[in-house]
XYZ file of C-alpha atoms in Angstrom:
508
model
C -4.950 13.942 -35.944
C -1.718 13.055 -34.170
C 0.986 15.632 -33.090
C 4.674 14.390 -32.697
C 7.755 15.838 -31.235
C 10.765 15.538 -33.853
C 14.543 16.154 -33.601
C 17.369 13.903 -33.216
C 16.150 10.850 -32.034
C 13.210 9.195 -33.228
C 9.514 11.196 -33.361
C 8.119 11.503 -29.646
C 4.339 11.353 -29.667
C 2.354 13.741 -27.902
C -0.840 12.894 -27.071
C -3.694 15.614 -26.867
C -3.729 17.233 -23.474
C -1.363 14.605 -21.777
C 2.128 15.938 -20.082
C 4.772 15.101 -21.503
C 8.552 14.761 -19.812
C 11.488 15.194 -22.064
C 14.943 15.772 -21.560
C 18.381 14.169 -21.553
C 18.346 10.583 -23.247
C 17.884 8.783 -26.514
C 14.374 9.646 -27.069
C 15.670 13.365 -27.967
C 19.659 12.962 -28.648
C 20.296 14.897 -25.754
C 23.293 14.247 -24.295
C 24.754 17.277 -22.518
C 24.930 16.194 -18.813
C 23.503 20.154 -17.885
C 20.282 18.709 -19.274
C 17.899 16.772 -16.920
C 16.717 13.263 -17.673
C 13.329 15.827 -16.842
C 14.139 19.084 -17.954
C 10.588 20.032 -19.471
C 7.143 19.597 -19.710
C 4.998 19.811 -23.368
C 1.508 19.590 -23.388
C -0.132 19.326 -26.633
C -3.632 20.956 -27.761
C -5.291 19.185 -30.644
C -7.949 21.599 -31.333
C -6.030 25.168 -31.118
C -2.722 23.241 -32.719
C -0.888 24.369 -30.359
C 1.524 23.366 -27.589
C 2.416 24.283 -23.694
C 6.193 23.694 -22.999
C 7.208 24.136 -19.365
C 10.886 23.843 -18.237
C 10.743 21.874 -14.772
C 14.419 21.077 -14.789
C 17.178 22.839 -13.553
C 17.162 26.839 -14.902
C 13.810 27.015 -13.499
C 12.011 24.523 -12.714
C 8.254 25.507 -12.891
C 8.566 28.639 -15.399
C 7.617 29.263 -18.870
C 10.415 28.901 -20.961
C 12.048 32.269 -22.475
C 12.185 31.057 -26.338
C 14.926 32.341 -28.151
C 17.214 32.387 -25.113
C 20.314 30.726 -23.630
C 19.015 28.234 -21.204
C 20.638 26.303 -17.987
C 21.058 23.282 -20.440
C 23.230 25.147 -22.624
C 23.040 25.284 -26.662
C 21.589 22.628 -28.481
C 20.339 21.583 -24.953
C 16.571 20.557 -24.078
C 17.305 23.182 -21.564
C 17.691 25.701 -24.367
C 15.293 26.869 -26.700
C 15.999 23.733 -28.740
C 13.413 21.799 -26.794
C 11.701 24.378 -24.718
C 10.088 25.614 -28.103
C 9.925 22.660 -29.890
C 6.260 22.415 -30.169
C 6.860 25.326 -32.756
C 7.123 24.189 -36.510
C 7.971 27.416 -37.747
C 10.875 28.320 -35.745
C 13.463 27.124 -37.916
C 16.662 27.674 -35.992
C 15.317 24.949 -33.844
C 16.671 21.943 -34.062
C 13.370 20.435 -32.987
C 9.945 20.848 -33.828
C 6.384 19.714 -33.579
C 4.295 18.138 -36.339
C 0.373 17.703 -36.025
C -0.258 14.743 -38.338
C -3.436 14.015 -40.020
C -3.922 17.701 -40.350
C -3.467 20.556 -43.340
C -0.093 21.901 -42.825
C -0.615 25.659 -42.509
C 1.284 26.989 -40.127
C -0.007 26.495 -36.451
C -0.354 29.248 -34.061
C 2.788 31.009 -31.907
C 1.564 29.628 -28.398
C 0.607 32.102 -25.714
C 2.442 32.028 -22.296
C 0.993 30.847 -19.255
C 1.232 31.708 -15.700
C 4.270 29.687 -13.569
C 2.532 26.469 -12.466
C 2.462 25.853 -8.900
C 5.042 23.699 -7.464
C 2.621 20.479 -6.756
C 3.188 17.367 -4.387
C 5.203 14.073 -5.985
C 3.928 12.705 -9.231
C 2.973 12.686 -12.634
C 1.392 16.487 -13.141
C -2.356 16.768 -14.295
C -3.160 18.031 -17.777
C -4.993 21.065 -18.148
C -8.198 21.895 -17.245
C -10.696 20.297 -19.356
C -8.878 17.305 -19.656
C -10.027 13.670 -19.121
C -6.768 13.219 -16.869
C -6.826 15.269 -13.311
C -4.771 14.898 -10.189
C -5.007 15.020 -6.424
C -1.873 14.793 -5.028
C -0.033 11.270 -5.381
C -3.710 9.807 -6.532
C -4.129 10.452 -10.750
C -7.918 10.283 -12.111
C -9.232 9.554 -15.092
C -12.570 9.520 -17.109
C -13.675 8.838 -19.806
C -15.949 10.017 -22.063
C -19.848 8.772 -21.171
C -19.008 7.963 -17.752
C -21.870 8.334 -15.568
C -22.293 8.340 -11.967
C -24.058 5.137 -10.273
C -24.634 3.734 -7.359
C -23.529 0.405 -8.576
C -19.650 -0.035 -9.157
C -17.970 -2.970 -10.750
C -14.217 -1.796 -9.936
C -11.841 -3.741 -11.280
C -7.515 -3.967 -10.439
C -5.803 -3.561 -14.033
C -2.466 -5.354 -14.438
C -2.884 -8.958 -14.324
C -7.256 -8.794 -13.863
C -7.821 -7.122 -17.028
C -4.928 -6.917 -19.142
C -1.605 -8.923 -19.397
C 1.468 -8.839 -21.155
C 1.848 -9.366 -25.214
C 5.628 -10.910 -24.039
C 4.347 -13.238 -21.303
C 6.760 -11.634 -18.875
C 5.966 -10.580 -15.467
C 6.554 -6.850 -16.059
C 5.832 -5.080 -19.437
C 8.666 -4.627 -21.869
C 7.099 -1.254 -22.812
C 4.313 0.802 -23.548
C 3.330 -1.486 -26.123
C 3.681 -4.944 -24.248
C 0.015 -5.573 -22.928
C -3.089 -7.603 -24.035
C -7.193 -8.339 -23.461
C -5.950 -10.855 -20.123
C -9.068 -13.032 -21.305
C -11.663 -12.985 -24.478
C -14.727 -12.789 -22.405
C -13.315 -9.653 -20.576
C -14.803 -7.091 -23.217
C -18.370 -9.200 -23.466
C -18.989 -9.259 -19.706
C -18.004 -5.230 -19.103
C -20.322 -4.457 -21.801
C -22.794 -6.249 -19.808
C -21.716 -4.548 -16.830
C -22.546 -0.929 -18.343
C -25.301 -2.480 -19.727
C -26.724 -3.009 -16.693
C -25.934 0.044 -15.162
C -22.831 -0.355 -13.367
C -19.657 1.939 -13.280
C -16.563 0.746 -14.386
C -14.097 1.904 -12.607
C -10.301 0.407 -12.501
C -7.922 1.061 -9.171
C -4.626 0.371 -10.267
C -1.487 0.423 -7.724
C 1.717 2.046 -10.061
C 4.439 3.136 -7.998
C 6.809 3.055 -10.927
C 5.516 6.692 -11.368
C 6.399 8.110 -8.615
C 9.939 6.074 -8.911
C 10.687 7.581 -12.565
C 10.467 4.144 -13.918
C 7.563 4.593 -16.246
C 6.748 7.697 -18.001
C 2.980 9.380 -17.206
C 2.423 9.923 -20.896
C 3.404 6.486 -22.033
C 0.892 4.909 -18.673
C -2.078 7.190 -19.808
C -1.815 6.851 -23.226
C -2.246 2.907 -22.141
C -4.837 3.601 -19.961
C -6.809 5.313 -23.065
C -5.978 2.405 -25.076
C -7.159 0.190 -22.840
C -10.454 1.271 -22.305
C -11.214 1.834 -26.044
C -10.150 -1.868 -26.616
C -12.640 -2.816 -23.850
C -15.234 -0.767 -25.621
C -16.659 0.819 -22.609
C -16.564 3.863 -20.260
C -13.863 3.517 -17.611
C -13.191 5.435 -14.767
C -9.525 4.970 -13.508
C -8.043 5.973 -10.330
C -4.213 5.536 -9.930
C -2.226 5.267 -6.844
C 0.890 7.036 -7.826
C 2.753 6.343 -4.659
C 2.706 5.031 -1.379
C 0.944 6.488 1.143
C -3.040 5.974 1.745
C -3.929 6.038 -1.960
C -2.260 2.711 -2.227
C -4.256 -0.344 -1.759
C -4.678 -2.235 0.210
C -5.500 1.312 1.932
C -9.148 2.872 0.742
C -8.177 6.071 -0.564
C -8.856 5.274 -3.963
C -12.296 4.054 -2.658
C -13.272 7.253 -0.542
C -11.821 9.459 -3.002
C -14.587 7.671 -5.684
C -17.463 7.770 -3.035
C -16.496 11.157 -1.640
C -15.967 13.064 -4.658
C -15.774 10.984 -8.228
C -19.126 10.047 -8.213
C -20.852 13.253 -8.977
C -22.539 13.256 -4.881
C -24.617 10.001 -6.005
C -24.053 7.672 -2.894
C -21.865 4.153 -4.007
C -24.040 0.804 -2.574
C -21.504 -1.425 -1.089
C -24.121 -3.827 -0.928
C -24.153 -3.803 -5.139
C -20.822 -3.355 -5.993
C -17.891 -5.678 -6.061
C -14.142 -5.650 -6.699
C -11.763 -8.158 -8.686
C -8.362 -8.318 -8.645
C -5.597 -10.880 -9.273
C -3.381 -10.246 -5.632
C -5.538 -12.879 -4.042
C -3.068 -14.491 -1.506
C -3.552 -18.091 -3.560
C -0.865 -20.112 -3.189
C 1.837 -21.624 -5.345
C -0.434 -24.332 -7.298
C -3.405 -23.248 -6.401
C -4.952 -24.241 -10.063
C -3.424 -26.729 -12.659
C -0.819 -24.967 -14.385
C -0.567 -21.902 -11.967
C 2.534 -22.953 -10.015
C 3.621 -19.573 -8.758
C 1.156 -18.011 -6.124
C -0.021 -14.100 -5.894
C 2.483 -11.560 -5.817
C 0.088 -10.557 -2.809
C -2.609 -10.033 -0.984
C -3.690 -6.295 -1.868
C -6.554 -6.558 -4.045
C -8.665 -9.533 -1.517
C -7.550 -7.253 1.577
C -8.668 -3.808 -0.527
C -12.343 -5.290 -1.274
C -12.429 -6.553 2.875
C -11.120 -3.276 3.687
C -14.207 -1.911 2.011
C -16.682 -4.635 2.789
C -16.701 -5.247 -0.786
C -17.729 -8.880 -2.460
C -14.717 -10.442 -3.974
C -13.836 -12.207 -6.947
C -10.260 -13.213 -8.911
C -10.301 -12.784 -12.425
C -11.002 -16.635 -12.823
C -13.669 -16.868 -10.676
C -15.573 -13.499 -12.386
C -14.393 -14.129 -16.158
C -14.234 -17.697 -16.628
C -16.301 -19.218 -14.257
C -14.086 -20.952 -11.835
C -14.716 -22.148 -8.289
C -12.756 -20.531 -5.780
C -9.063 -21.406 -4.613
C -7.635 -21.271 -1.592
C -5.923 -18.241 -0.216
C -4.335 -17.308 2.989
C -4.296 -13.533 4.756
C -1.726 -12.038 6.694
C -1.132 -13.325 9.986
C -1.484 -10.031 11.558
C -4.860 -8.672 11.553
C -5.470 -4.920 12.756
C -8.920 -5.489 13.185
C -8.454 -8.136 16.030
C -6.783 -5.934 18.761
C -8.431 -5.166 21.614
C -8.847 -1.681 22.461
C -9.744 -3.047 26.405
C -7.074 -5.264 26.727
C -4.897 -4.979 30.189
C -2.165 -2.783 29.375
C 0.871 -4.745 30.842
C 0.606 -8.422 31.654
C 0.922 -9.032 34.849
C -1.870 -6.697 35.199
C -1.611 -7.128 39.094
C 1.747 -5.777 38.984
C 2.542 -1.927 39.954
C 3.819 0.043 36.627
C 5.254 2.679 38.443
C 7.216 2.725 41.124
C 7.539 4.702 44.372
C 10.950 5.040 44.782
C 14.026 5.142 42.058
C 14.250 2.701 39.272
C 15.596 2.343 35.831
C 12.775 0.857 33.168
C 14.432 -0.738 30.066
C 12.098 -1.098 26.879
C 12.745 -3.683 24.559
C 10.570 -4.119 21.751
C 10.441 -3.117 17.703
C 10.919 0.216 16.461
C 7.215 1.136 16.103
C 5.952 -1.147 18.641
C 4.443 1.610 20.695
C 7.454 2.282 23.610
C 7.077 5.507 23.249
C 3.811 6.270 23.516
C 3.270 3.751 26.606
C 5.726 5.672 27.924
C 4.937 8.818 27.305
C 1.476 8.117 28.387
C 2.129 6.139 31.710
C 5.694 6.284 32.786
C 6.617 10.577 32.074
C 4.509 11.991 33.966
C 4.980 10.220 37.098
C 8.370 12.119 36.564
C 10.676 9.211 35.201
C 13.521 10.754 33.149
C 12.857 9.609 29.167
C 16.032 8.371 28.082
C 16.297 7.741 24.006
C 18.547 7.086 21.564
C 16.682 8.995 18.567
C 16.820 11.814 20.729
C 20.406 11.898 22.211
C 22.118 9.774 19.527
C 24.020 6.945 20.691
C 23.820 4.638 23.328
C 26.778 6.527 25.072
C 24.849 9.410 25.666
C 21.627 7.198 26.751
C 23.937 5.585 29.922
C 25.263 9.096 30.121
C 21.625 10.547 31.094
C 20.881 7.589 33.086
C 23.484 8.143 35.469
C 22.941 11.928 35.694
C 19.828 10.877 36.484
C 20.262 8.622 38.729
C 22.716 10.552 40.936
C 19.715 12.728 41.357
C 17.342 10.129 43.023
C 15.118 10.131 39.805
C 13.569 7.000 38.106
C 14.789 6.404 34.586
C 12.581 4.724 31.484
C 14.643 3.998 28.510
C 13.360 3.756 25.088
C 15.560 2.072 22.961
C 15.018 -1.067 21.396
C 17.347 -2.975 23.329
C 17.023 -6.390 21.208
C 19.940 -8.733 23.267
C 21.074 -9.207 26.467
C 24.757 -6.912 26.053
C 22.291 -3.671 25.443
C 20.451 -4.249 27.919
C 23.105 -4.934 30.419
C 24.361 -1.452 30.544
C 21.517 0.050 32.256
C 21.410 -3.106 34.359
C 24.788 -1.889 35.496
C 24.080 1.636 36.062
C 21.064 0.771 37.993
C 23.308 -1.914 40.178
C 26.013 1.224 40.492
C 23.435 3.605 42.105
C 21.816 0.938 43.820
C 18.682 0.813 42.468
C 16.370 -1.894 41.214
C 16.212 -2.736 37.241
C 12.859 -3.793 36.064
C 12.044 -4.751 31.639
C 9.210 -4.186 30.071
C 9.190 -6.128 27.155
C 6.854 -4.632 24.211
C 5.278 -7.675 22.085
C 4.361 -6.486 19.435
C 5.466 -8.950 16.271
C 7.034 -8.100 13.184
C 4.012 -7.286 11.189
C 2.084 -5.492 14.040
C 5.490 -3.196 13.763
C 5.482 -3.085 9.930
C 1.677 -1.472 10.395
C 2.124 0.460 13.002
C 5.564 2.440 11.073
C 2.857 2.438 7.979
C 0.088 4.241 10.325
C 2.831 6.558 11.644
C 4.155 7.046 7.682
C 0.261 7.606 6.895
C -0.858 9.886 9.263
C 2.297 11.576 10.994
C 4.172 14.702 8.318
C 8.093 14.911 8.644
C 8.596 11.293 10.274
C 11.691 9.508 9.020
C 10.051 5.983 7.488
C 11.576 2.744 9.340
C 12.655 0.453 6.475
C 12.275 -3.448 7.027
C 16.106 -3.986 7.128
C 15.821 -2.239 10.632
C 12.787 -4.512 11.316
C 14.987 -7.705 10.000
C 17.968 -6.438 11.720
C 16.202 -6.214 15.446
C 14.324 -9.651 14.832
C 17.307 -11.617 13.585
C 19.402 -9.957 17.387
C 15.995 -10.169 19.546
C 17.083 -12.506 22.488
C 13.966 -12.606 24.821
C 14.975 -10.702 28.496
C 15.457 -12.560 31.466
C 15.529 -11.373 35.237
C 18.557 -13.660 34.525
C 20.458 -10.828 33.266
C 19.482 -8.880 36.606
C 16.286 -7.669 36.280
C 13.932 -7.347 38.914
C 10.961 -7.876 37.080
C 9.244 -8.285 33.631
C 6.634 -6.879 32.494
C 4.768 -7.837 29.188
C 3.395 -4.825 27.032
C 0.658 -6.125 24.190
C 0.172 -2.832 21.660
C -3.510 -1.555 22.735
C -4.875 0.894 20.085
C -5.723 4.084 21.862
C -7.586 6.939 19.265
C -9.681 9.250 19.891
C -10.125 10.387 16.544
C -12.597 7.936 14.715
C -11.289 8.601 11.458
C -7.607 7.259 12.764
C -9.314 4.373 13.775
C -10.764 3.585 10.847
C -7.589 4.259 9.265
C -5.117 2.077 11.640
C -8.009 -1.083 11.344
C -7.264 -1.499 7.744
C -5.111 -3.852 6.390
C -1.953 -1.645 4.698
C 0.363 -4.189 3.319
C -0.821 -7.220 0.809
């Protein structure tokens, strides 16, 4: 039995207890601009023939729709109750309907309302309970039916490992556009359950959270895929960015801590394969372009998991070369001397101005926090105060009374820099740098730790990151400095769990 949505446009499927998202567009002939491209939510139930529609557009986002009534979209509208009770064959002043296929065509059942769903976090929402589909936050589960728990898991990445496309692009066209990657694949997973492993696929798909592909159409796939496999899967989807996302383990604690019905996962006997291997461009005959990434290699060393590319595992190959990121987090050296030279005094006993110079997330101000603050040097910033007008502004008012300065800007070339150097020479007072060394992808991990594991911060793209390295002229006592100092970023956590966090790779 299959149910469809039908109006104006062509017949929308809906699949049994999978969400839904209709609204303005060519899937419903919609075209009222009042309507949302999202305006509501149906969820279909096979075995009461019945179906849930939820307006989460604009009238109401969140409620059960009133059926019957005018609605924010206006007439005819998915916003009205054109679309909000669609699921209804026998409401006949609709101009859209449901139709359960497959079926006897009594009349189905008026469906009951439902409490307001709770406003949840970014993504795709979870079907109801009950359903094979669940979701925790930006991370969306699935299992199917059969799975079992084990303490043996053959996880597996999903574009480009298990399945390609039907078109031979890059992307998929549509739902439609995908294909067994290699023959073998369904043979050697069958093997796999047969010899008690789990399954179990972790998929990055950020085009979810980005509105660029549909939930229904992905998990539909997702079903698809595994019943073309011919075995149980377990999938866990990273929705968005954040630490769901591999290279990050969420997916892998969130299946150890609570998908694996409390049976404990051997590292030891599992593996992981994925296609984002870091190869380079011809690194096999005929493969001239290398991996997209790194992400699935750095995911299985993030979990001191054995790894294998999809060559290797199906059809036998040796290994090819790869290459990992240049910056490891695992190699810093929580003893390290803080400033370089060590010998030097940090702080000093009488007036001073301190300039910082280093990448936005390179750890100024935290050193300076830490060290420079509360020997009572004024903190002088430019997120704080706004403009570098203001930041010379506070300098001098500091200054004129008798107090040390530190300012924590980034301060990339020598015409920033020189106008503390100038208030400093005004109030007669020395000028010492210190010059934060962190390198372009120790600052692109750091701003992903911060993104991670700090609520409300405001993300630092890599145009800023770009912007500073392309103007970064390394400071001089040239330019009138009395000294500089050289800051390396030492990792300081005293929560465990941070660390654990901050030491794995984040970016393929």
């Amino acid at each position: 039995m299959r149910c469809f949505l039908q109006g104006a446009g062509e017949p929308v499927a809906l699949p049994d207890g999978v969400a839904v998202l209709l609204g303005r567009g060519p899937l419903t002939g919609v075209t009222d601009r009042k309507c949302s491209r999202r305006q509501v939510e149906i969820v279909a139930n096979y075995a009461e023939r019945t179906a849930r529609v939820t307006q989460v557009g604009p009238g109401g986002a969140g409620r059960e729709p009133h059926v019957g009534g005018a609605g924010g979209a206006g007439p005819g509208g998915l916003g009205h109750a054109a679309a909000r009770a669609a699921p209804l064959a026998g409401q006949r002043a609709l101009p859209a309907r449901a139709a359960f296929r497959g079926a006897p065509r009594d009349p189905l059942p008026t469906p009951q309302k439902t409490p307001p769903l709770p406003r949840a976090p970014p993504g795709p929402r979870a079907p109801p309970s009950g359903s094979a589909w669940h979701r925790h936050g930006p991370l969306l589960v699935f299992a199917a039916p059969g799975l079992r728990p084990s303490a043996q898991i053959a996880g597996f990445d999903l574009d480009g490992t298990l399945i390609g496309t039907k078109s031979g692009k890059v992307f998929p066209t549509g739902p439609e556009d995908w294909r067994i990657l290699y023959p073998e694949i369904p043979k050697k997973l069958k093997q796999l359950h047969s010899d008690g492993y789990k399954i179990v696929v972790f998929t990055n798909q950020l085009g979810l959270a980005r509105g660029r592909l549909r939930p229904a159409d992905f998990q539909a796939k997702v079903e698809a895929v595994g019943q073309r496999l011919g075995v149980p899967l377990q999938v866990l989807v990273a929705t968005g960015p954040g630490i769901y996302r591999k290279p990050v383990l969420g997916m892998w604690e969130h299946l150890c801590e609570q998908a694996n019905e409390g049976l404990a996962v051997s590292v030891e006997k599992s593996f992981y394969v994925g296609d984002a291997a870091g190869r380079p461009p011809n690194w096999a005959p005929g493969r001239k372009k290398k991996d997209f990434s790194c992400s699935d290699r750095l995911f299985a060393l993030n979990a001191g998991l054995r790894f294998h590319t999809p060559e290797e595992f199906f059809l036998g190959w040796g290994p090819a070369a790869f290459a990992l990121p240049a910056f490891d987090p695992r190699a810093l050296d929580p003893a390290a001397p803080l400033w370089d030279p060590p010998e030097a005094a940090l702080v000093s006993p009488r007036p001073e101005v301190l300039v910082a110079v280093g990448f936005p997330g390179a750890g100024k101000t935290t050193f300076l926090r830490r060290h420079l603050l509360p020997a009572g040097y004024v903190h002088v910033n430019r997120d704080t105060l706004g403009s570098w007008q203001r930041c010379v502004a506070a300098c001098q008012a500091a200054l004129a009374q008798g107090r040390s300065v530190a300012v924590d800007n980034t301060n990339p070339d020598p015409e920033s820099r020189q106008r503390y150097v100038a208030c400093a020479r005004a109030a007669g007072t020395p000028c010492r740098c210190l010059l934060f060394t962190a390198s372009l992808q120790q600052a692109q991990h750091n701003n992903r730790f911060r993104e991670m594991t700090e609520s409300g911060h405001v993300p630092v793209s890599d145009v800023v990151l770009l912007s500073y390295k392309r103007r970064f002229v390394a400071p001089e006592e040239a330019e009138g400095f009395a000294q500089v100092l050289r800051v390396p970023f030492v990792p300081h956590f005293a929560d465990p769990q941070r660390r654990r966090l901050f030491c794995q790779f984040s970016q393929g």
